[in-house]
Amino acid sequence: MEVQALLITFREALEALLIVGIITSYLKRIDQSRYVKYVWLGAGLAVFASAIVALLFQVVLTGFSTMASEMYLKVSIIFISSILLTQMVFWMAEHSKDIKSSMEGKMSKYVSKGDVFGMVMHSFLVVLREGVETVFFFAAITGGNIGAAVQGWGAITGLTIAAVVSYMFFKGTMRVPLKTFFKVTGAFIILIAAGLLVQGISMLQDLKIIGSVMPHVYDITWFMPEHPIDHEHFVRDTGQEPILSGDVGIFLKALFGYSSMPSLEEVLAYIGYFIVIYLLVKTRYGKKEEKNEQNEKVLEQQVM
């Protein structure tokens, strides 16, 4: 859970800090530093609002637990989080190139009109989006215990790394391009999203909402149980120790949705998810590459 929280917090906080940094740097560059405080005011209000959202979310989850409907809400959160995490990676991949010009264009309009309220609201909404997404993801990876994720070392470490990376980026001391950062973290986020999808299907089967054609495609508990309890049961039943501990299994389950005895539906969903991601990447970026090649050919013809 902590590693998941670290990656999610790092990714969300970095996006928010980069956008705020782009805006404030632009204001300083055009000698409009007096507006910087309003940008940070909006960002600060968004952090406060995100904390309120987290509190309300926790109250709702607690309310559902008293109504014996908590599991249904958790399953819904898991599936929605899987979709949002996937969308987040694709959104940043598409907009990372033009995000700077887009933010500067909007701030230019606000500055020309002297629209302080617009500046505050813009930075507020940008940071609030990241904050609300983080709250939602924390609810998914902790099973509803948002406070545990917020107070854990993963979230704190992720926020610290994001602050350091954004500082190095704007000071011009970071040699590794942000594009590489987003590719690497994006790959891990995709794995987390796939794991959440499989966990959601497993929960639906436990709740008997959906059945299974083949409850256990394979059983590798002897190699690595998915939980310390499974580890203890394996030792009790066989008198042998598995090759890897259940502590490793529970870590990989939390991070990537590992299962030592997956159902056929879980296996198909996991493989199918990556097939869909591959097709989306190939379709989206394949078209862009073709368009770029066509533009290059047109330019070559014009030069000739």
GROMACS .gro file of C-alpha atoms in nm:
model
  304
    1MET     CA    1   0.000   0.000   0.000
    2GLU     CA    2   0.278   0.244   0.088
    3VAL     CA    3   0.455   0.197  -0.245
    4GLN     CA    4   0.126   0.253  -0.427
    5ALA     CA    5   0.066   0.568  -0.221
    6LEU     CA    6   0.419   0.688  -0.298
    7LEU     CA    7   0.380   0.649  -0.675
    8ILE     CA    8   0.031   0.801  -0.683
    9THR     CA    9   0.124   1.096  -0.459
   10PHE     CA   10   0.444   1.159  -0.653
   11ARG     CA   11   0.262   1.158  -0.984
   12GLU     CA   12  -0.032   1.376  -0.874
   13ALA     CA   13   0.176   1.620  -0.668
   14LEU     CA   14   0.434   1.656  -0.945
   15GLU     CA   15   0.167   1.745  -1.201
   16ALA     CA   16   0.015   2.005  -0.967
   17LEU     CA   17   0.354   2.156  -0.873
   18LEU     CA   18   0.469   2.170  -1.235
   19ILE     CA   19   0.157   2.353  -1.347
   20VAL     CA   20   0.174   2.600  -1.057
   21GLY     CA   21   0.548   2.642  -1.123
   22ILE     CA   22   0.487   2.711  -1.493
   23ILE     CA   23   0.230   2.977  -1.405
   24THR     CA   24   0.443   3.153  -1.141
   25SER     CA   25   0.756   3.140  -1.358
   26TYR     CA   26   0.563   3.296  -1.646
   27LEU     CA   27   0.430   3.576  -1.422
   28LYS     CA   28   0.783   3.653  -1.302
   29ARG     CA   29   0.917   3.646  -1.658
   30ILE     CA   30   0.667   3.909  -1.775
   31ASP     CA   31   0.731   4.125  -1.465
   32GLN     CA   32   0.394   4.050  -1.306
   33SER     CA   33   0.526   3.899  -0.983
   34ARG     CA   34   0.256   4.077  -0.783
   35TYR     CA   35   0.009   3.815  -0.907
   36VAL     CA   36   0.214   3.516  -0.786
   37LYS     CA   37   0.061   3.531  -0.437
   38TYR     CA   38  -0.286   3.486  -0.586
   39VAL     CA   39  -0.175   3.171  -0.769
   40TRP     CA   40  -0.040   3.023  -0.446
   41LEU     CA   41  -0.357   3.135  -0.265
   42GLY     CA   42  -0.563   2.929  -0.510
   43ALA     CA   43  -0.330   2.631  -0.469
   44GLY     CA   44  -0.348   2.656  -0.089
   45LEU     CA   45  -0.727   2.672  -0.093
   46ALA     CA   46  -0.731   2.364  -0.318
   47VAL     CA   47  -0.516   2.166  -0.071
   48PHE     CA   48  -0.756   2.265   0.209
   49ALA     CA   49  -1.057   2.170  -0.005
   50SER     CA   50  -0.895   1.833  -0.087
   51ALA     CA   51  -0.858   1.764   0.286
   52ILE     CA   52  -1.230   1.839   0.331
   53VAL     CA   53  -1.311   1.603   0.043
   54ALA     CA   54  -1.100   1.331   0.207
   55LEU     CA   55  -1.285   1.380   0.536
   56LEU     CA   56  -1.627   1.369   0.368
   57PHE     CA   57  -1.524   1.063   0.166
   58GLN     CA   58  -1.421   0.886   0.486
   59VAL     CA   59  -1.754   0.974   0.648
   60VAL     CA   60  -1.942   0.834   0.347
   61LEU     CA   61  -1.737   0.512   0.358
   62THR     CA   62  -1.804   0.478   0.731
   63GLY     CA   63  -2.175   0.533   0.668
   64PHE     CA   64  -2.182   0.260   0.407
   65SER     CA   65  -2.009   0.020   0.646
   66THR     CA   66  -2.292   0.065   0.898
   67MET     CA   67  -2.540  -0.009   0.618
   68ALA     CA   68  -2.357  -0.334   0.530
   69SER     CA   69  -2.297  -0.194   0.180
   70GLU     CA   70  -1.931  -0.105   0.228
   71MET     CA   71  -1.799  -0.381   0.000
   72TYR     CA   72  -2.017  -0.268  -0.289
   73LEU     CA   73  -1.889   0.088  -0.257
   74LYS     CA   74  -1.529  -0.034  -0.234
   75VAL     CA   75  -1.567  -0.242  -0.549
   76SER     CA   76  -1.710   0.060  -0.732
   77ILE     CA   77  -1.420   0.278  -0.614
   78ILE     CA   78  -1.167   0.018  -0.725
   79PHE     CA   79  -1.307  -0.005  -1.079
   80ILE     CA   80  -1.343   0.373  -1.117
   81SER     CA   81  -0.988   0.425  -0.984
   82SER     CA   82  -0.852   0.176  -1.237
   83ILE     CA   83  -1.016   0.376  -1.519
   84LEU     CA   84  -0.902   0.712  -1.378
   85LEU     CA   85  -0.542   0.596  -1.331
   86THR     CA   86  -0.530   0.477  -1.692
   87GLN     CA   87  -0.684   0.801  -1.818
   88MET     CA   88  -0.438   1.004  -1.610
   89VAL     CA   89  -0.138   0.841  -1.778
   90PHE     CA   90  -0.277   0.897  -2.128
   91TRP     CA   91  -0.377   1.256  -2.049
   92MET     CA   92  -0.028   1.351  -1.935
   93ALA     CA   93   0.132   1.172  -2.229
   94GLU     CA   94  -0.080   1.376  -2.471
   95HIS     CA   95  -0.063   1.715  -2.297
   96SER     CA   96   0.288   1.720  -2.150
   97LYS     CA   97   0.424   1.884  -2.466
   98ASP     CA   98   0.176   2.173  -2.490
   99ILE     CA   99   0.085   2.219  -2.124
  100LYS     CA  100   0.334   2.504  -2.084
  101SER     CA  101   0.198   2.710  -2.373
  102SER     CA  102  -0.160   2.635  -2.265
  103MET     CA  103  -0.106   2.757  -1.907
  104GLU     CA  104   0.085   3.066  -2.020
  105GLY     CA  105  -0.189   3.152  -2.272
  106LYS     CA  106  -0.458   3.140  -2.003
  107MET     CA  107  -0.255   3.346  -1.757
  108SER     CA  108  -0.182   3.604  -2.027
  109LYS     CA  109  -0.557   3.663  -2.063
  110TYR     CA  110  -0.603   3.698  -1.688
  111VAL     CA  111  -0.311   3.943  -1.661
  112SER     CA  112  -0.432   4.158  -1.950
  113LYS     CA  113  -0.773   4.191  -1.781
  114GLY     CA  114  -0.632   4.218  -1.429
  115ASP     CA  115  -0.857   3.922  -1.339
  116VAL     CA  116  -0.728   3.822  -0.995
  117PHE     CA  117  -1.030   3.601  -0.926
  118GLY     CA  118  -0.965   3.410  -1.250
  119MET     CA  119  -0.604   3.346  -1.146
  120VAL     CA  120  -0.708   3.218  -0.803
  121MET     CA  121  -0.981   2.996  -0.948
  122HIS     CA  122  -0.754   2.858  -1.222
  123SER     CA  123  -0.481   2.745  -0.983
  124PHE     CA  124  -0.750   2.627  -0.737
  125LEU     CA  125  -0.917   2.400  -0.993
  126VAL     CA  126  -0.587   2.265  -1.127
  127VAL     CA  127  -0.462   2.160  -0.783
  128LEU     CA  128  -0.808   2.051  -0.663
  129ARG     CA  129  -0.836   1.804  -0.951
  130GLU     CA  130  -0.510   1.638  -0.849
  131GLY     CA  131  -0.613   1.640  -0.483
  132VAL     CA  132  -0.953   1.481  -0.540
  133GLU     CA  133  -0.801   1.215  -0.766
  134THR     CA  134  -0.545   1.135  -0.494
  135VAL     CA  135  -0.821   1.097  -0.234
  136PHE     CA  136  -1.011   0.864  -0.465
  137PHE     CA  137  -0.704   0.652  -0.538
  138PHE     CA  138  -0.616   0.632  -0.168
  139ALA     CA  139  -0.966   0.501  -0.096
  140ALA     CA  140  -0.912   0.230  -0.358
  141ILE     CA  141  -0.569   0.108  -0.246
  142THR     CA  142  -0.649   0.110   0.127
  143GLY     CA  143  -0.997  -0.037   0.112
  144GLY     CA  144  -1.147   0.288   0.238
  145ASN     CA  145  -0.897   0.385   0.510
  146ILE     CA  146  -0.788   0.715   0.349
  147GLY     CA  147  -0.631   0.842   0.672
  148ALA     CA  148  -0.386   0.550   0.679
  149ALA     CA  149  -0.259   0.637   0.331
  150VAL     CA  150  -0.232   1.011   0.406
  151GLN     CA  151  -0.036   0.953   0.727
  152GLY     CA  152   0.187   0.675   0.590
  153TRP     CA  153   0.546   0.713   0.475
  154GLY     CA  154   0.448   0.648   0.113
  155ALA     CA  155   0.240   0.964   0.071
  156ILE     CA  156   0.490   1.180   0.258
  157THR     CA  157   0.783   1.043   0.056
  158GLY     CA  158   0.597   1.085  -0.271
  159LEU     CA  159   0.515   1.447  -0.191
  160THR     CA  160   0.876   1.516  -0.091
  161ILE     CA  161   1.018   1.363  -0.410
  162ALA     CA  162   0.768   1.559  -0.621
  163ALA     CA  163   0.871   1.884  -0.450
  164VAL     CA  164   1.243   1.811  -0.504
  165VAL     CA  165   1.196   1.713  -0.870
  166SER     CA  166   0.986   2.020  -0.950
  167TYR     CA  167   1.239   2.245  -0.772
  168MET     CA  168   1.528   2.094  -0.969
  169PHE     CA  169   1.329   2.128  -1.291
  170PHE     CA  170   1.262   2.499  -1.249
  171LYS     CA  171   1.615   2.568  -1.128
  172GLY     CA  172   1.749   2.399  -1.441
  173THR     CA  173   1.957   2.144  -1.252
  174MET     CA  174   1.762   1.830  -1.347
  175ARG     CA  175   1.933   1.649  -1.634
  176VAL     CA  176   1.678   1.370  -1.672
  177PRO     CA  177   1.389   1.504  -1.885
  178LEU     CA  178   1.043   1.504  -1.731
  179LYS     CA  179   0.918   1.304  -2.027
  180THR     CA  180   1.129   1.011  -1.905
  181PHE     CA  181   0.997   1.055  -1.551
  182PHE     CA  182   0.639   1.042  -1.673
  183LYS     CA  183   0.708   0.736  -1.890
  184VAL     CA  184   0.860   0.540  -1.601
  185THR     CA  185   0.600   0.641  -1.343
  186GLY     CA  186   0.328   0.594  -1.606
  187ALA     CA  187   0.436   0.232  -1.655
  188PHE     CA  188   0.407   0.164  -1.281
  189ILE     CA  189   0.070   0.343  -1.264
  190ILE     CA  190  -0.058   0.121  -1.547
  191LEU     CA  191   0.051  -0.187  -1.350
  192ILE     CA  192  -0.131  -0.056  -1.041
  193ALA     CA  193  -0.445   0.008  -1.251
  194ALA     CA  194  -0.431  -0.347  -1.388
  195GLY     CA  195  -0.392  -0.482  -1.035
  196LEU     CA  196  -0.694  -0.285  -0.913
  197LEU     CA  197  -0.901  -0.419  -1.202
  198VAL     CA  198  -0.816  -0.778  -1.108
  199GLN     CA  199  -0.881  -0.713  -0.737
  200GLY     CA  200  -1.222  -0.571  -0.826
  201ILE     CA  201  -1.312  -0.885  -1.022
  202SER     CA  202  -1.189  -1.103  -0.735
  203MET     CA  203  -1.411  -0.909  -0.492
  204LEU     CA  204  -1.713  -0.948  -0.721
  205GLN     CA  205  -1.655  -1.322  -0.723
  206ASP     CA  206  -1.617  -1.331  -0.343
  207LEU     CA  207  -1.949  -1.146  -0.315
  208LYS     CA  208  -2.105  -1.404  -0.553
  209ILE     CA  209  -2.209  -1.123  -0.789
  210ILE     CA  210  -2.031  -1.301  -1.073
  211GLY     CA  211  -1.932  -1.665  -1.099
  212SER     CA  212  -1.625  -1.832  -1.244
  213VAL     CA  213  -1.580  -2.086  -1.522
  214MET     CA  214  -1.252  -2.191  -1.362
  215PRO     CA  215  -1.198  -2.072  -1.001
  216HIS     CA  216  -0.826  -2.158  -1.002
  217VAL     CA  217  -0.634  -2.157  -1.330
  218TYR     CA  218  -0.317  -2.250  -1.143
  219ASP     CA  219  -0.189  -2.270  -0.785
  220ILE     CA  220   0.161  -2.142  -0.711
  221THR     CA  221   0.118  -2.110  -0.336
  222TRP     CA  222   0.418  -2.342  -0.307
  223PHE     CA  223   0.624  -2.071  -0.476
  224MET     CA  224   0.481  -1.754  -0.321
  225PRO     CA  225   0.156  -1.732  -0.120
  226GLU     CA  226  -0.035  -1.408  -0.173
  227HIS     CA  227  -0.081  -1.348   0.201
  228PRO     CA  228   0.098  -1.442   0.528
  229ILE     CA  229  -0.215  -1.636   0.632
  230ASP     CA  230  -0.191  -1.845   0.315
  231HIS     CA  231   0.176  -1.898   0.402
  232GLU     CA  232   0.083  -2.035   0.746
  233HIS     CA  233  -0.187  -2.262   0.601
  234PHE     CA  234   0.054  -2.399   0.339
  235VAL     CA  235   0.313  -2.483   0.607
  236ARG     CA  236   0.044  -2.640   0.826
  237ASP     CA  237  -0.099  -2.854   0.544
  238THR     CA  238   0.226  -2.964   0.376
  239GLY     CA  239   0.491  -2.927   0.643
  240GLN     CA  240   0.707  -2.737   0.393
  241GLU     CA  241   0.806  -2.374   0.353
  242PRO     CA  242   0.717  -2.197   0.026
  243ILE     CA  243   1.010  -2.061  -0.175
  244LEU     CA  244   0.909  -1.699  -0.113
  245SER     CA  245   0.733  -1.557   0.191
  246GLY     CA  246   0.370  -1.453   0.205
  247ASP     CA  247   0.496  -1.107   0.305
  248VAL     CA  248   0.642  -1.072  -0.045
  249GLY     CA  249   0.316  -1.196  -0.194
  250ILE     CA  250   0.101  -0.946  -0.006
  251PHE     CA  251   0.336  -0.667  -0.117
  252LEU     CA  252   0.304  -0.766  -0.483
  253LYS     CA  253  -0.072  -0.814  -0.443
  254ALA     CA  254  -0.109  -0.462  -0.306
  255LEU     CA  255   0.112  -0.316  -0.576
  256PHE     CA  256   0.027  -0.516  -0.889
  257GLY     CA  257  -0.273  -0.735  -0.795
  258TYR     CA  258  -0.069  -1.058  -0.765
  259SER     CA  259  -0.268  -1.376  -0.699
  260SER     CA  260  -0.127  -1.722  -0.631
  261MET     CA  261  -0.459  -1.884  -0.729
  262PRO     CA  262  -0.631  -1.659  -0.984
  263SER     CA  263  -0.960  -1.740  -1.151
  264LEU     CA  264  -0.987  -1.761  -1.529
  265GLU     CA  265  -1.174  -1.428  -1.532
  266GLU     CA  266  -0.892  -1.256  -1.340
  267VAL     CA  267  -0.628  -1.388  -1.580
  268LEU     CA  268  -0.829  -1.287  -1.888
  269ALA     CA  269  -0.901  -0.942  -1.744
  270TYR     CA  270  -0.532  -0.884  -1.662
  271ILE     CA  271  -0.410  -0.992  -2.007
  272GLY     CA  272  -0.700  -0.816  -2.180
  273TYR     CA  273  -0.623  -0.490  -2.001
  274PHE     CA  274  -0.269  -0.479  -2.141
  275ILE     CA  275  -0.392  -0.573  -2.489
  276VAL     CA  276  -0.634  -0.278  -2.478
  277ILE     CA  277  -0.358  -0.044  -2.355
  278TYR     CA  278  -0.128  -0.163  -2.634
  279LEU     CA  279  -0.397  -0.105  -2.898
  280LEU     CA  280  -0.475   0.240  -2.759
  281VAL     CA  281  -0.109   0.339  -2.761
  282LYS     CA  282  -0.057   0.202  -3.111
  283THR     CA  283  -0.371   0.374  -3.244
  284ARG     CA  284  -0.312   0.713  -3.082
  285TYR     CA  285   0.060   0.748  -3.132
  286GLY     CA  286   0.068   0.559  -3.462
  287LYS     CA  287  -0.165   0.819  -3.612
  288LYS     CA  288   0.049   1.102  -3.473
  289GLU     CA  289   0.364   0.955  -3.624
  290GLU     CA  290   0.194   0.914  -3.961
  291LYS     CA  291   0.075   1.274  -3.945
  292ASN     CA  292   0.425   1.397  -3.861
  293GLU     CA  293   0.571   1.198  -4.150
  294GLN     CA  294   0.313   1.345  -4.388
  295ASN     CA  295   0.393   1.698  -4.266
  296GLU     CA  296   0.764   1.636  -4.318
  297LYS     CA  297   0.701   1.513  -4.675
  298VAL     CA  298   0.490   1.824  -4.749
  299LEU     CA  299   0.768   2.047  -4.620
  300GLU     CA  300   1.027   1.865  -4.830
  301GLN     CA  301   0.813   1.910  -5.142
  302GLN     CA  302   0.768   2.280  -5.069
  303VAL     CA  303   1.145   2.326  -5.028
  304MET     CA  304   1.211   2.144  -5.357
   0.00000   0.00000   0.00000
